[in-house]
Amino acid sequence: MIAELNHLIETVEAHLTEDVDIDGLATQVGTTEYHLRRMFSSLAGMPLSEYIRRRRMTVAAADIVAPDAGSGERMLDIAVRYGYGSTEAFGRAFRSVHGASPAEVRADGGPLRSQPKLRFRLTVEGNSSMDTRITHRPDFRLVGHAARVPLIHQGVNPNIQAHIAGIPASEHARLKALSSTEPAGLLQVSADVDPDYTEGSELTYLHGVAVDAATAVPEDLDAIEVPESDWVVFLTSGAYPAALQDAYASSATDWFPSNPWRLRPGPSIVAVLERADDFSTATTELWMPVERV
């Protein structure tokens, strides 16, 4: 994975003024675009698309402040070179990175906020074991109450809290009674997640249960069809949701680089096995869809 990501970085550097074929690159290195994007965002702390934008604007700044820029190259020519069809669109992207417009930087030489070229390195960690298992599941359905919510990386998601709070207590009992297959019990399901895992991007959150594929879905409930597949299941215990969010991060930094599995598109599922009355601590299972490398 480290070699694949560094190859990706070199390809981005060689194509800063061109479109980068991420899917083609992923195929070349024997993985998928989905897995490559998710691993990049987890390890780099930013989406791949954001890194490419920052690098382009870093290099574009050098063109703008070049000694002959004041009397030479038009701003539109620079914008087009870096993939923008207008100076307005280029200016918005430039300001979002540097905090100043291209014209201000051309006049004053700054301010500039450069994005260094990334380099991924392997460090010896893994001194704490991860409690995991691989399981193969036949087709099943996730049924419950769904809502579109923004992705939040750290802390409690208030949009999800509000969604769950709006479900009557009697409905929780009804959903539990419907549960008929693993993962068992009430589940927290995240689906349609942005492959770049961009903070603030929308996902589908479903509060519900798993039922076998033959179970009819009540008309008043939402459903997500899950095909036959393999899953990695991480057991977590501790402060909630911090321990669970740490498991997401550790899967990218520790588990996937060390095991012959990669993420595939599909929902991630959290099953709460035990919890404190105030939900300050919990024992959970984090289910992530995988495929053999």
PDB file of C-alpha atoms in Angstrom:
ATOM      1  CA  MET A   1       0.000   0.000   0.000  1.00  0.00           C
ATOM      2  CA  ILE A   2       2.838   2.423   0.820  1.00  0.00           C
ATOM      3  CA  ALA A   3       4.464   1.803  -2.578  1.00  0.00           C
ATOM      4  CA  GLU A   4       1.107   2.226  -4.324  1.00  0.00           C
ATOM      5  CA  LEU A   5       0.456   5.553  -2.610  1.00  0.00           C
ATOM      6  CA  ASN A   6       3.923   6.886  -3.405  1.00  0.00           C
ATOM      7  CA  HIS A   7       3.446   5.872  -7.051  1.00  0.00           C
ATOM      8  CA  LEU A   8       0.188   7.821  -6.953  1.00  0.00           C
ATOM      9  CA  ILE A   9       2.010  10.901  -5.610  1.00  0.00           C
ATOM     10  CA  GLU A  10       4.609  10.715  -8.395  1.00  0.00           C
ATOM     11  CA  THR A  11       1.864  10.388 -11.011  1.00  0.00           C
ATOM     12  CA  VAL A  12       0.055  13.438  -9.616  1.00  0.00           C
ATOM     13  CA  GLU A  13       3.297  15.438  -9.754  1.00  0.00           C
ATOM     14  CA  ALA A  14       3.826  14.462 -13.389  1.00  0.00           C
ATOM     15  CA  HIS A  15       0.287  15.514 -14.356  1.00  0.00           C
ATOM     16  CA  LEU A  16      -0.395  18.699 -12.393  1.00  0.00           C
ATOM     17  CA  THR A  17      -1.526  20.440 -15.570  1.00  0.00           C
ATOM     18  CA  GLU A  18      -3.546  17.438 -16.792  1.00  0.00           C
ATOM     19  CA  ASP A  19      -6.354  15.207 -15.595  1.00  0.00           C
ATOM     20  CA  VAL A  20      -5.097  12.311 -13.477  1.00  0.00           C
ATOM     21  CA  ASP A  21      -6.617   8.928 -14.370  1.00  0.00           C
ATOM     22  CA  ILE A  22      -6.940   7.560 -10.836  1.00  0.00           C
ATOM     23  CA  ASP A  23      -8.933   4.514 -11.931  1.00  0.00           C
ATOM     24  CA  GLY A  24      -6.318   3.602 -14.545  1.00  0.00           C
ATOM     25  CA  LEU A  25      -3.514   4.117 -12.051  1.00  0.00           C
ATOM     26  CA  ALA A  26      -5.238   1.921  -9.467  1.00  0.00           C
ATOM     27  CA  THR A  27      -5.568  -0.840 -12.058  1.00  0.00           C
ATOM     28  CA  GLN A  28      -1.854  -0.561 -12.897  1.00  0.00           C
ATOM     29  CA  VAL A  29      -0.843  -1.121  -9.262  1.00  0.00           C
ATOM     30  CA  GLY A  30      -3.325  -3.950  -8.734  1.00  0.00           C
ATOM     31  CA  THR A  31      -5.957  -2.265  -6.575  1.00  0.00           C
ATOM     32  CA  THR A  32      -9.193  -0.294  -7.002  1.00  0.00           C
ATOM     33  CA  GLU A  33      -9.858   3.422  -7.207  1.00  0.00           C
ATOM     34  CA  TYR A  34     -12.232   3.132  -4.232  1.00  0.00           C
ATOM     35  CA  HIS A  35      -9.589   1.514  -1.993  1.00  0.00           C
ATOM     36  CA  LEU A  36      -6.820   3.841  -3.182  1.00  0.00           C
ATOM     37  CA  ARG A  37      -8.886   6.959  -2.438  1.00  0.00           C
ATOM     38  CA  ARG A  38     -10.017   5.710   0.988  1.00  0.00           C
ATOM     39  CA  MET A  39      -6.490   4.735   2.049  1.00  0.00           C
ATOM     40  CA  PHE A  40      -5.074   8.051   0.809  1.00  0.00           C
ATOM     41  CA  SER A  41      -7.616  10.150   2.698  1.00  0.00           C
ATOM     42  CA  SER A  42      -7.218   8.077   5.870  1.00  0.00           C
ATOM     43  CA  LEU A  43      -3.414   8.301   5.873  1.00  0.00           C
ATOM     44  CA  ALA A  44      -2.932  11.809   4.441  1.00  0.00           C
ATOM     45  CA  GLY A  45      -5.703  13.428   6.457  1.00  0.00           C
ATOM     46  CA  MET A  46      -7.233  15.007   3.343  1.00  0.00           C
ATOM     47  CA  PRO A  47      -9.083  13.790   0.240  1.00  0.00           C
ATOM     48  CA  LEU A  48      -7.002  13.020  -2.832  1.00  0.00           C
ATOM     49  CA  SER A  49      -8.923  15.673  -4.786  1.00  0.00           C
ATOM     50  CA  GLU A  50      -7.998  18.282  -2.149  1.00  0.00           C
ATOM     51  CA  TYR A  51      -4.308  17.293  -2.280  1.00  0.00           C
ATOM     52  CA  ILE A  52      -4.272  17.608  -6.080  1.00  0.00           C
ATOM     53  CA  ARG A  53      -5.917  21.040  -5.865  1.00  0.00           C
ATOM     54  CA  ARG A  54      -3.424  22.243  -3.247  1.00  0.00           C
ATOM     55  CA  ARG A  55      -0.445  21.011  -5.253  1.00  0.00           C
ATOM     56  CA  ARG A  56      -1.753  22.628  -8.446  1.00  0.00           C
ATOM     57  CA  MET A  57      -2.265  25.957  -6.691  1.00  0.00           C
ATOM     58  CA  THR A  58       1.187  25.703  -5.093  1.00  0.00           C
ATOM     59  CA  VAL A  59       2.854  25.284  -8.479  1.00  0.00           C
ATOM     60  CA  ALA A  60       0.537  27.847 -10.106  1.00  0.00           C
ATOM     61  CA  ALA A  61       1.685  30.424  -7.553  1.00  0.00           C
ATOM     62  CA  ALA A  62       5.228  30.094  -8.902  1.00  0.00           C
ATOM     63  CA  ASP A  63       3.968  30.964 -12.388  1.00  0.00           C
ATOM     64  CA  ILE A  64       2.104  33.989 -11.065  1.00  0.00           C
ATOM     65  CA  VAL A  65       5.049  35.463  -9.147  1.00  0.00           C
ATOM     66  CA  ALA A  66       7.692  34.601 -11.778  1.00  0.00           C
ATOM     67  CA  PRO A  67       9.980  37.601 -12.539  1.00  0.00           C
ATOM     68  CA  ASP A  68       8.467  38.102 -15.981  1.00  0.00           C
ATOM     69  CA  ALA A  69       4.855  37.458 -14.875  1.00  0.00           C
ATOM     70  CA  GLY A  70       4.002  41.107 -14.362  1.00  0.00           C
ATOM     71  CA  SER A  71       4.651  41.994 -17.968  1.00  0.00           C
ATOM     72  CA  GLY A  72       4.032  38.618 -19.552  1.00  0.00           C
ATOM     73  CA  GLU A  73       1.611  35.751 -19.191  1.00  0.00           C
ATOM     74  CA  ARG A  74      -2.102  36.431 -18.949  1.00  0.00           C
ATOM     75  CA  MET A  75      -3.943  35.142 -15.908  1.00  0.00           C
ATOM     76  CA  LEU A  76      -6.362  33.259 -18.169  1.00  0.00           C
ATOM     77  CA  ASP A  77      -3.481  31.348 -19.756  1.00  0.00           C
ATOM     78  CA  ILE A  78      -2.307  30.218 -16.305  1.00  0.00           C
ATOM     79  CA  ALA A  79      -5.854  29.280 -15.315  1.00  0.00           C
ATOM     80  CA  VAL A  80      -6.335  27.147 -18.430  1.00  0.00           C
ATOM     81  CA  ARG A  81      -2.966  25.466 -17.928  1.00  0.00           C
ATOM     82  CA  TYR A  82      -4.112  24.174 -14.536  1.00  0.00           C
ATOM     83  CA  GLY A  83      -7.473  22.934 -15.754  1.00  0.00           C
ATOM     84  CA  TYR A  84      -9.768  25.917 -15.137  1.00  0.00           C
ATOM     85  CA  GLY A  85     -12.002  27.359 -17.826  1.00  0.00           C
ATOM     86  CA  SER A  86     -12.136  30.886 -16.401  1.00  0.00           C
ATOM     87  CA  THR A  87     -10.072  33.228 -14.255  1.00  0.00           C
ATOM     88  CA  GLU A  88     -12.994  33.374 -11.795  1.00  0.00           C
ATOM     89  CA  ALA A  89     -12.954  29.609 -11.122  1.00  0.00           C
ATOM     90  CA  PHE A  90      -9.162  29.628 -10.931  1.00  0.00           C
ATOM     91  CA  GLY A  91      -9.252  32.600  -8.568  1.00  0.00           C
ATOM     92  CA  ARG A  92     -11.671  30.829  -6.188  1.00  0.00           C
ATOM     93  CA  ALA A  93      -9.474  27.740  -6.060  1.00  0.00           C
ATOM     94  CA  PHE A  94      -6.338  29.855  -5.623  1.00  0.00           C
ATOM     95  CA  ARG A  95      -7.835  31.910  -2.779  1.00  0.00           C
ATOM     96  CA  SER A  96      -9.104  28.788  -0.990  1.00  0.00           C
ATOM     97  CA  VAL A  97      -5.492  27.560  -0.769  1.00  0.00           C
ATOM     98  CA  HIS A  98      -3.475  30.767  -0.351  1.00  0.00           C
ATOM     99  CA  GLY A  99      -5.988  33.125   1.271  1.00  0.00           C
ATOM    100  CA  ALA A 100      -5.329  35.771  -1.378  1.00  0.00           C
ATOM    101  CA  SER A 101      -6.298  36.307  -4.996  1.00  0.00           C
ATOM    102  CA  PRO A 102      -3.902  35.679  -7.904  1.00  0.00           C
ATOM    103  CA  ALA A 103      -3.848  39.445  -8.614  1.00  0.00           C
ATOM    104  CA  GLU A 104      -2.863  40.229  -5.003  1.00  0.00           C
ATOM    105  CA  VAL A 105      -0.097  37.644  -5.083  1.00  0.00           C
ATOM    106  CA  ARG A 106       1.145  38.923  -8.442  1.00  0.00           C
ATOM    107  CA  ALA A 107       1.295  42.475  -7.058  1.00  0.00           C
ATOM    108  CA  ASP A 108       2.762  41.701  -3.623  1.00  0.00           C
ATOM    109  CA  GLY A 109       4.494  38.335  -3.981  1.00  0.00           C
ATOM    110  CA  GLY A 110       2.309  36.779  -1.293  1.00  0.00           C
ATOM    111  CA  PRO A 111       0.903  35.616   1.017  1.00  0.00           C
ATOM    112  CA  LEU A 112       1.443  32.021  -0.079  1.00  0.00           C
ATOM    113  CA  ARG A 113       0.580  28.766   1.680  1.00  0.00           C
ATOM    114  CA  SER A 114       2.409  25.952  -0.051  1.00  0.00           C
ATOM    115  CA  GLN A 115       1.377  22.303  -0.018  1.00  0.00           C
ATOM    116  CA  PRO A 116       4.560  20.206   0.120  1.00  0.00           C
ATOM    117  CA  LYS A 117       4.773  17.068  -1.957  1.00  0.00           C
ATOM    118  CA  LEU A 118       3.721  14.151   0.224  1.00  0.00           C
ATOM    119  CA  ARG A 119       5.854  11.096   0.817  1.00  0.00           C
ATOM    120  CA  PHE A 120       4.459   8.059   2.606  1.00  0.00           C
ATOM    121  CA  ARG A 121       6.903   6.089   4.756  1.00  0.00           C
ATOM    122  CA  LEU A 122       6.524   2.831   6.618  1.00  0.00           C
ATOM    123  CA  THR A 123       6.965   3.134  10.378  1.00  0.00           C
ATOM    124  CA  VAL A 124       7.145   0.203  12.769  1.00  0.00           C
ATOM    125  CA  GLU A 125       4.089   0.406  14.981  1.00  0.00           C
ATOM    126  CA  GLY A 126       1.420  -2.208  15.558  1.00  0.00           C
ATOM    127  CA  ASN A 127       2.527  -2.834  19.136  1.00  0.00           C
ATOM    128  CA  SER A 128      -1.138  -3.026  20.153  1.00  0.00           C
ATOM    129  CA  SER A 129      -3.153  -5.873  18.635  1.00  0.00           C
ATOM    130  CA  MET A 130      -6.450  -5.393  16.845  1.00  0.00           C
ATOM    131  CA  ASP A 131      -9.276  -7.797  17.670  1.00  0.00           C
ATOM    132  CA  THR A 132     -10.636  -8.722  14.235  1.00  0.00           C
ATOM    133  CA  ARG A 133     -12.302 -11.527  12.329  1.00  0.00           C
ATOM    134  CA  ILE A 134     -13.149 -12.185   8.682  1.00  0.00           C
ATOM    135  CA  THR A 135     -16.629 -13.457   7.926  1.00  0.00           C
ATOM    136  CA  HIS A 136     -18.445 -14.379   4.719  1.00  0.00           C
ATOM    137  CA  ARG A 137     -22.093 -13.400   4.561  1.00  0.00           C
ATOM    138  CA  PRO A 138     -24.779 -14.367   2.043  1.00  0.00           C
ATOM    139  CA  ASP A 139     -27.132 -11.730   0.623  1.00  0.00           C
ATOM    140  CA  PHE A 140     -28.989  -9.777   3.291  1.00  0.00           C
ATOM    141  CA  ARG A 141     -30.924  -6.552   3.717  1.00  0.00           C
ATOM    142  CA  LEU A 142     -30.489  -3.598   6.032  1.00  0.00           C
ATOM    143  CA  VAL A 143     -33.873  -2.136   6.936  1.00  0.00           C
ATOM    144  CA  GLY A 144     -34.775   0.838   9.110  1.00  0.00           C
ATOM    145  CA  HIS A 145     -35.050   4.605   9.012  1.00  0.00           C
ATOM    146  CA  ALA A 146     -32.592   6.431   6.722  1.00  0.00           C
ATOM    147  CA  ALA A 147     -31.522  10.071   6.405  1.00  0.00           C
ATOM    148  CA  ARG A 148     -28.908  12.043   4.467  1.00  0.00           C
ATOM    149  CA  VAL A 149     -26.354  13.540   6.857  1.00  0.00           C
ATOM    150  CA  PRO A 150     -22.930  15.250   6.554  1.00  0.00           C
ATOM    151  CA  LEU A 151     -19.794  13.261   7.316  1.00  0.00           C
ATOM    152  CA  ILE A 152     -18.053  14.283  10.568  1.00  0.00           C
ATOM    153  CA  HIS A 153     -14.683  12.678  11.361  1.00  0.00           C
ATOM    154  CA  GLN A 154     -14.385  13.390  15.084  1.00  0.00           C
ATOM    155  CA  GLY A 155     -16.910  13.478  17.898  1.00  0.00           C
ATOM    156  CA  VAL A 156     -20.648  12.933  17.951  1.00  0.00           C
ATOM    157  CA  ASN A 157     -22.532  13.735  14.739  1.00  0.00           C
ATOM    158  CA  PRO A 158     -25.447  15.976  15.827  1.00  0.00           C
ATOM    159  CA  ASN A 159     -27.361  15.259  12.617  1.00  0.00           C
ATOM    160  CA  ILE A 160     -27.335  11.531  13.357  1.00  0.00           C
ATOM    161  CA  GLN A 161     -28.257  12.236  16.981  1.00  0.00           C
ATOM    162  CA  ALA A 162     -31.264  14.272  15.847  1.00  0.00           C
ATOM    163  CA  HIS A 163     -32.326  11.563  13.401  1.00  0.00           C
ATOM    164  CA  ILE A 164     -32.252   8.845  16.080  1.00  0.00           C
ATOM    165  CA  ALA A 165     -33.976  11.095  18.628  1.00  0.00           C
ATOM    166  CA  GLY A 166     -36.845  11.534  16.186  1.00  0.00           C
ATOM    167  CA  ILE A 167     -37.539   7.786  16.086  1.00  0.00           C
ATOM    168  CA  PRO A 168     -40.160   6.761  18.708  1.00  0.00           C
ATOM    169  CA  ALA A 169     -39.079   4.292  21.406  1.00  0.00           C
ATOM    170  CA  SER A 170     -41.713   1.824  20.202  1.00  0.00           C
ATOM    171  CA  GLU A 171     -40.032   1.819  16.805  1.00  0.00           C
ATOM    172  CA  HIS A 172     -36.707   0.740  18.312  1.00  0.00           C
ATOM    173  CA  ALA A 173     -38.438  -2.287  19.843  1.00  0.00           C
ATOM    174  CA  ARG A 174     -40.123  -3.053  16.528  1.00  0.00           C
ATOM    175  CA  LEU A 175     -36.817  -2.928  14.656  1.00  0.00           C
ATOM    176  CA  LYS A 176     -35.119  -5.213  17.204  1.00  0.00           C
ATOM    177  CA  ALA A 177     -37.910  -7.743  16.690  1.00  0.00           C
ATOM    178  CA  LEU A 178     -37.260  -7.682  12.927  1.00  0.00           C
ATOM    179  CA  SER A 179     -33.536  -8.487  13.286  1.00  0.00           C
ATOM    180  CA  SER A 180     -32.948 -11.984  11.903  1.00  0.00           C
ATOM    181  CA  THR A 181     -29.301 -12.281  10.824  1.00  0.00           C
ATOM    182  CA  GLU A 182     -25.807 -10.990  11.498  1.00  0.00           C
ATOM    183  CA  PRO A 183     -24.867  -8.294  12.275  1.00  0.00           C
ATOM    184  CA  ALA A 184     -27.322  -8.673  15.141  1.00  0.00           C
ATOM    185  CA  GLY A 185     -29.324  -6.034  16.994  1.00  0.00           C
ATOM    186  CA  LEU A 186     -29.819  -2.364  16.277  1.00  0.00           C
ATOM    187  CA  LEU A 187     -27.261  -1.129  13.765  1.00  0.00           C
ATOM    188  CA  GLN A 188     -25.702   2.166  12.715  1.00  0.00           C
ATOM    189  CA  VAL A 189     -25.213   1.996   8.952  1.00  0.00           C
ATOM    190  CA  SER A 190     -23.232   4.422   6.771  1.00  0.00           C
ATOM    191  CA  ALA A 191     -23.755   4.037   3.021  1.00  0.00           C
ATOM    192  CA  ASP A 192     -23.007   6.011  -0.161  1.00  0.00           C
ATOM    193  CA  VAL A 193     -19.927   7.475   1.523  1.00  0.00           C
ATOM    194  CA  ASP A 194     -17.666   9.692  -0.609  1.00  0.00           C
ATOM    195  CA  PRO A 195     -14.612   7.566  -1.586  1.00  0.00           C
ATOM    196  CA  ASP A 196     -12.383  10.506  -0.626  1.00  0.00           C
ATOM    197  CA  TYR A 197     -14.040  10.517   2.836  1.00  0.00           C
ATOM    198  CA  THR A 198     -14.373  14.303   2.608  1.00  0.00           C
ATOM    199  CA  GLU A 199     -15.459  16.023   5.821  1.00  0.00           C
ATOM    200  CA  GLY A 200     -18.889  17.564   5.285  1.00  0.00           C
ATOM    201  CA  SER A 201     -19.773  15.381   2.273  1.00  0.00           C
ATOM    202  CA  GLU A 202     -23.174  13.707   2.494  1.00  0.00           C
ATOM    203  CA  LEU A 203     -23.802  10.046   3.255  1.00  0.00           C
ATOM    204  CA  THR A 204     -26.838   7.905   3.914  1.00  0.00           C
ATOM    205  CA  TYR A 205     -27.235   6.988   7.570  1.00  0.00           C
ATOM    206  CA  LEU A 206     -29.631   4.158   8.394  1.00  0.00           C
ATOM    207  CA  HIS A 207     -30.741   3.273  11.906  1.00  0.00           C
ATOM    208  CA  GLY A 208     -32.018  -0.257  11.604  1.00  0.00           C
ATOM    209  CA  VAL A 209     -31.336  -3.992  11.586  1.00  0.00           C
ATOM    210  CA  ALA A 210     -30.140  -6.785   9.302  1.00  0.00           C
ATOM    211  CA  VAL A 211     -32.616  -9.293   7.901  1.00  0.00           C
ATOM    212  CA  ASP A 212     -32.116 -12.196   5.524  1.00  0.00           C
ATOM    213  CA  ALA A 213     -32.666 -11.608   1.839  1.00  0.00           C
ATOM    214  CA  ALA A 214     -36.010 -13.408   1.812  1.00  0.00           C
ATOM    215  CA  THR A 215     -37.577 -11.121   4.425  1.00  0.00           C
ATOM    216  CA  ALA A 216     -40.132  -8.685   3.029  1.00  0.00           C
ATOM    217  CA  VAL A 217     -39.459  -5.028   3.827  1.00  0.00           C
ATOM    218  CA  PRO A 218     -42.328  -3.173   5.549  1.00  0.00           C
ATOM    219  CA  GLU A 219     -43.545  -0.325   3.331  1.00  0.00           C
ATOM    220  CA  ASP A 220     -42.734   2.357   5.906  1.00  0.00           C
ATOM    221  CA  LEU A 221     -39.071   1.355   6.218  1.00  0.00           C
ATOM    222  CA  ASP A 222     -36.032   2.110   4.049  1.00  0.00           C
ATOM    223  CA  ALA A 223     -33.871  -0.739   2.790  1.00  0.00           C
ATOM    224  CA  ILE A 224     -30.295  -1.266   1.570  1.00  0.00           C
ATOM    225  CA  GLU A 225     -29.612  -4.448  -0.390  1.00  0.00           C
ATOM    226  CA  VAL A 226     -26.283  -6.064   0.526  1.00  0.00           C
ATOM    227  CA  PRO A 227     -24.877  -8.701  -1.868  1.00  0.00           C
ATOM    228  CA  GLU A 228     -22.998 -11.826  -0.797  1.00  0.00           C
ATOM    229  CA  SER A 229     -19.520 -10.779   0.284  1.00  0.00           C
ATOM    230  CA  ASP A 230     -16.667 -10.875   2.785  1.00  0.00           C
ATOM    231  CA  TRP A 231     -16.400  -8.563   5.785  1.00  0.00           C
ATOM    232  CA  VAL A 232     -13.715  -7.630   8.281  1.00  0.00           C
ATOM    233  CA  VAL A 233     -15.133  -7.093  11.763  1.00  0.00           C
ATOM    234  CA  PHE A 234     -13.257  -4.966  14.317  1.00  0.00           C
ATOM    235  CA  LEU A 235     -14.207  -5.333  17.978  1.00  0.00           C
ATOM    236  CA  THR A 236     -13.830  -2.039  19.872  1.00  0.00           C
ATOM    237  CA  SER A 237     -14.390  -1.094  23.495  1.00  0.00           C
ATOM    238  CA  GLY A 238     -13.986   2.193  25.360  1.00  0.00           C
ATOM    239  CA  ALA A 239     -15.094   5.814  25.183  1.00  0.00           C
ATOM    240  CA  TYR A 240     -17.853   6.333  22.645  1.00  0.00           C
ATOM    241  CA  PRO A 241     -17.553   7.355  19.848  1.00  0.00           C
ATOM    242  CA  ALA A 242     -13.780   7.930  20.230  1.00  0.00           C
ATOM    243  CA  ALA A 243     -12.832   4.222  20.384  1.00  0.00           C
ATOM    244  CA  LEU A 244     -14.938   3.511  17.311  1.00  0.00           C
ATOM    245  CA  GLN A 245     -13.418   6.409  15.348  1.00  0.00           C
ATOM    246  CA  ASP A 246      -9.935   5.229  16.375  1.00  0.00           C
ATOM    247  CA  ALA A 247     -10.786   1.815  14.901  1.00  0.00           C
ATOM    248  CA  TYR A 248     -11.622   3.442  11.566  1.00  0.00           C
ATOM    249  CA  ALA A 249      -8.246   5.211  11.589  1.00  0.00           C
ATOM    250  CA  SER A 250      -6.302   2.123  12.720  1.00  0.00           C
ATOM    251  CA  SER A 251      -7.835   0.029   9.974  1.00  0.00           C
ATOM    252  CA  ALA A 252      -6.032   2.248   7.442  1.00  0.00           C
ATOM    253  CA  THR A 253      -2.744   2.719   9.310  1.00  0.00           C
ATOM    254  CA  ASP A 254      -2.312  -0.787  10.747  1.00  0.00           C
ATOM    255  CA  TRP A 255      -4.681  -3.458   9.495  1.00  0.00           C
ATOM    256  CA  PHE A 256      -5.066  -2.980   5.728  1.00  0.00           C
ATOM    257  CA  PRO A 257      -1.319  -2.437   5.055  1.00  0.00           C
ATOM    258  CA  SER A 258      -0.595  -5.692   6.931  1.00  0.00           C
ATOM    259  CA  ASN A 259      -3.275  -7.956   5.462  1.00  0.00           C
ATOM    260  CA  PRO A 260      -4.171  -9.232   1.952  1.00  0.00           C
ATOM    261  CA  TRP A 261      -7.550  -7.493   1.886  1.00  0.00           C
ATOM    262  CA  ARG A 262      -8.811  -4.201   0.492  1.00  0.00           C
ATOM    263  CA  LEU A 263     -11.961  -2.167   0.930  1.00  0.00           C
ATOM    264  CA  ARG A 264     -14.717  -2.521  -1.601  1.00  0.00           C
ATOM    265  CA  PRO A 265     -17.749  -0.266  -2.130  1.00  0.00           C
ATOM    266  CA  GLY A 266     -20.559  -0.952   0.292  1.00  0.00           C
ATOM    267  CA  PRO A 267     -21.998   0.134   3.625  1.00  0.00           C
ATOM    268  CA  SER A 268     -20.020   0.147   6.856  1.00  0.00           C
ATOM    269  CA  ILE A 269     -21.996  -1.150   9.817  1.00  0.00           C
ATOM    270  CA  VAL A 270     -21.659  -0.610  13.566  1.00  0.00           C
ATOM    271  CA  ALA A 271     -23.315  -3.082  15.922  1.00  0.00           C
ATOM    272  CA  VAL A 272     -23.485  -1.913  19.550  1.00  0.00           C
ATOM    273  CA  LEU A 273     -22.981  -4.964  21.775  1.00  0.00           C
ATOM    274  CA  GLU A 274     -22.950  -3.231  25.162  1.00  0.00           C
ATOM    275  CA  ARG A 275     -23.132   0.379  26.295  1.00  0.00           C
ATOM    276  CA  ALA A 276     -23.333   2.585  29.358  1.00  0.00           C
ATOM    277  CA  ASP A 277     -26.716   4.116  30.133  1.00  0.00           C
ATOM    278  CA  ASP A 278     -25.474   7.530  28.982  1.00  0.00           C
ATOM    279  CA  PHE A 279     -23.615   6.008  25.983  1.00  0.00           C
ATOM    280  CA  SER A 280     -20.323   7.464  27.248  1.00  0.00           C
ATOM    281  CA  THR A 281     -18.691   4.047  26.756  1.00  0.00           C
ATOM    282  CA  ALA A 282     -19.583   1.132  24.521  1.00  0.00           C
ATOM    283  CA  THR A 283     -18.439  -2.170  23.103  1.00  0.00           C
ATOM    284  CA  THR A 284     -19.052  -2.296  19.370  1.00  0.00           C
ATOM    285  CA  GLU A 285     -18.371  -4.284  16.243  1.00  0.00           C
ATOM    286  CA  LEU A 286     -17.325  -2.319  13.162  1.00  0.00           C
ATOM    287  CA  TRP A 287     -18.153  -4.196   9.947  1.00  0.00           C
ATOM    288  CA  MET A 288     -16.334  -3.114   6.770  1.00  0.00           C
ATOM    289  CA  PRO A 289     -16.838  -4.716   3.312  1.00  0.00           C
ATOM    290  CA  VAL A 290     -13.621  -6.211   1.887  1.00  0.00           C
ATOM    291  CA  GLU A 291     -12.322  -8.325  -0.952  1.00  0.00           C
ATOM    292  CA  ARG A 292      -9.194 -10.402  -1.280  1.00  0.00           C
ATOM    293  CA  VAL A 293      -6.258  -8.614  -2.930  1.00  0.00           C
TER     294      VAL A 293
END
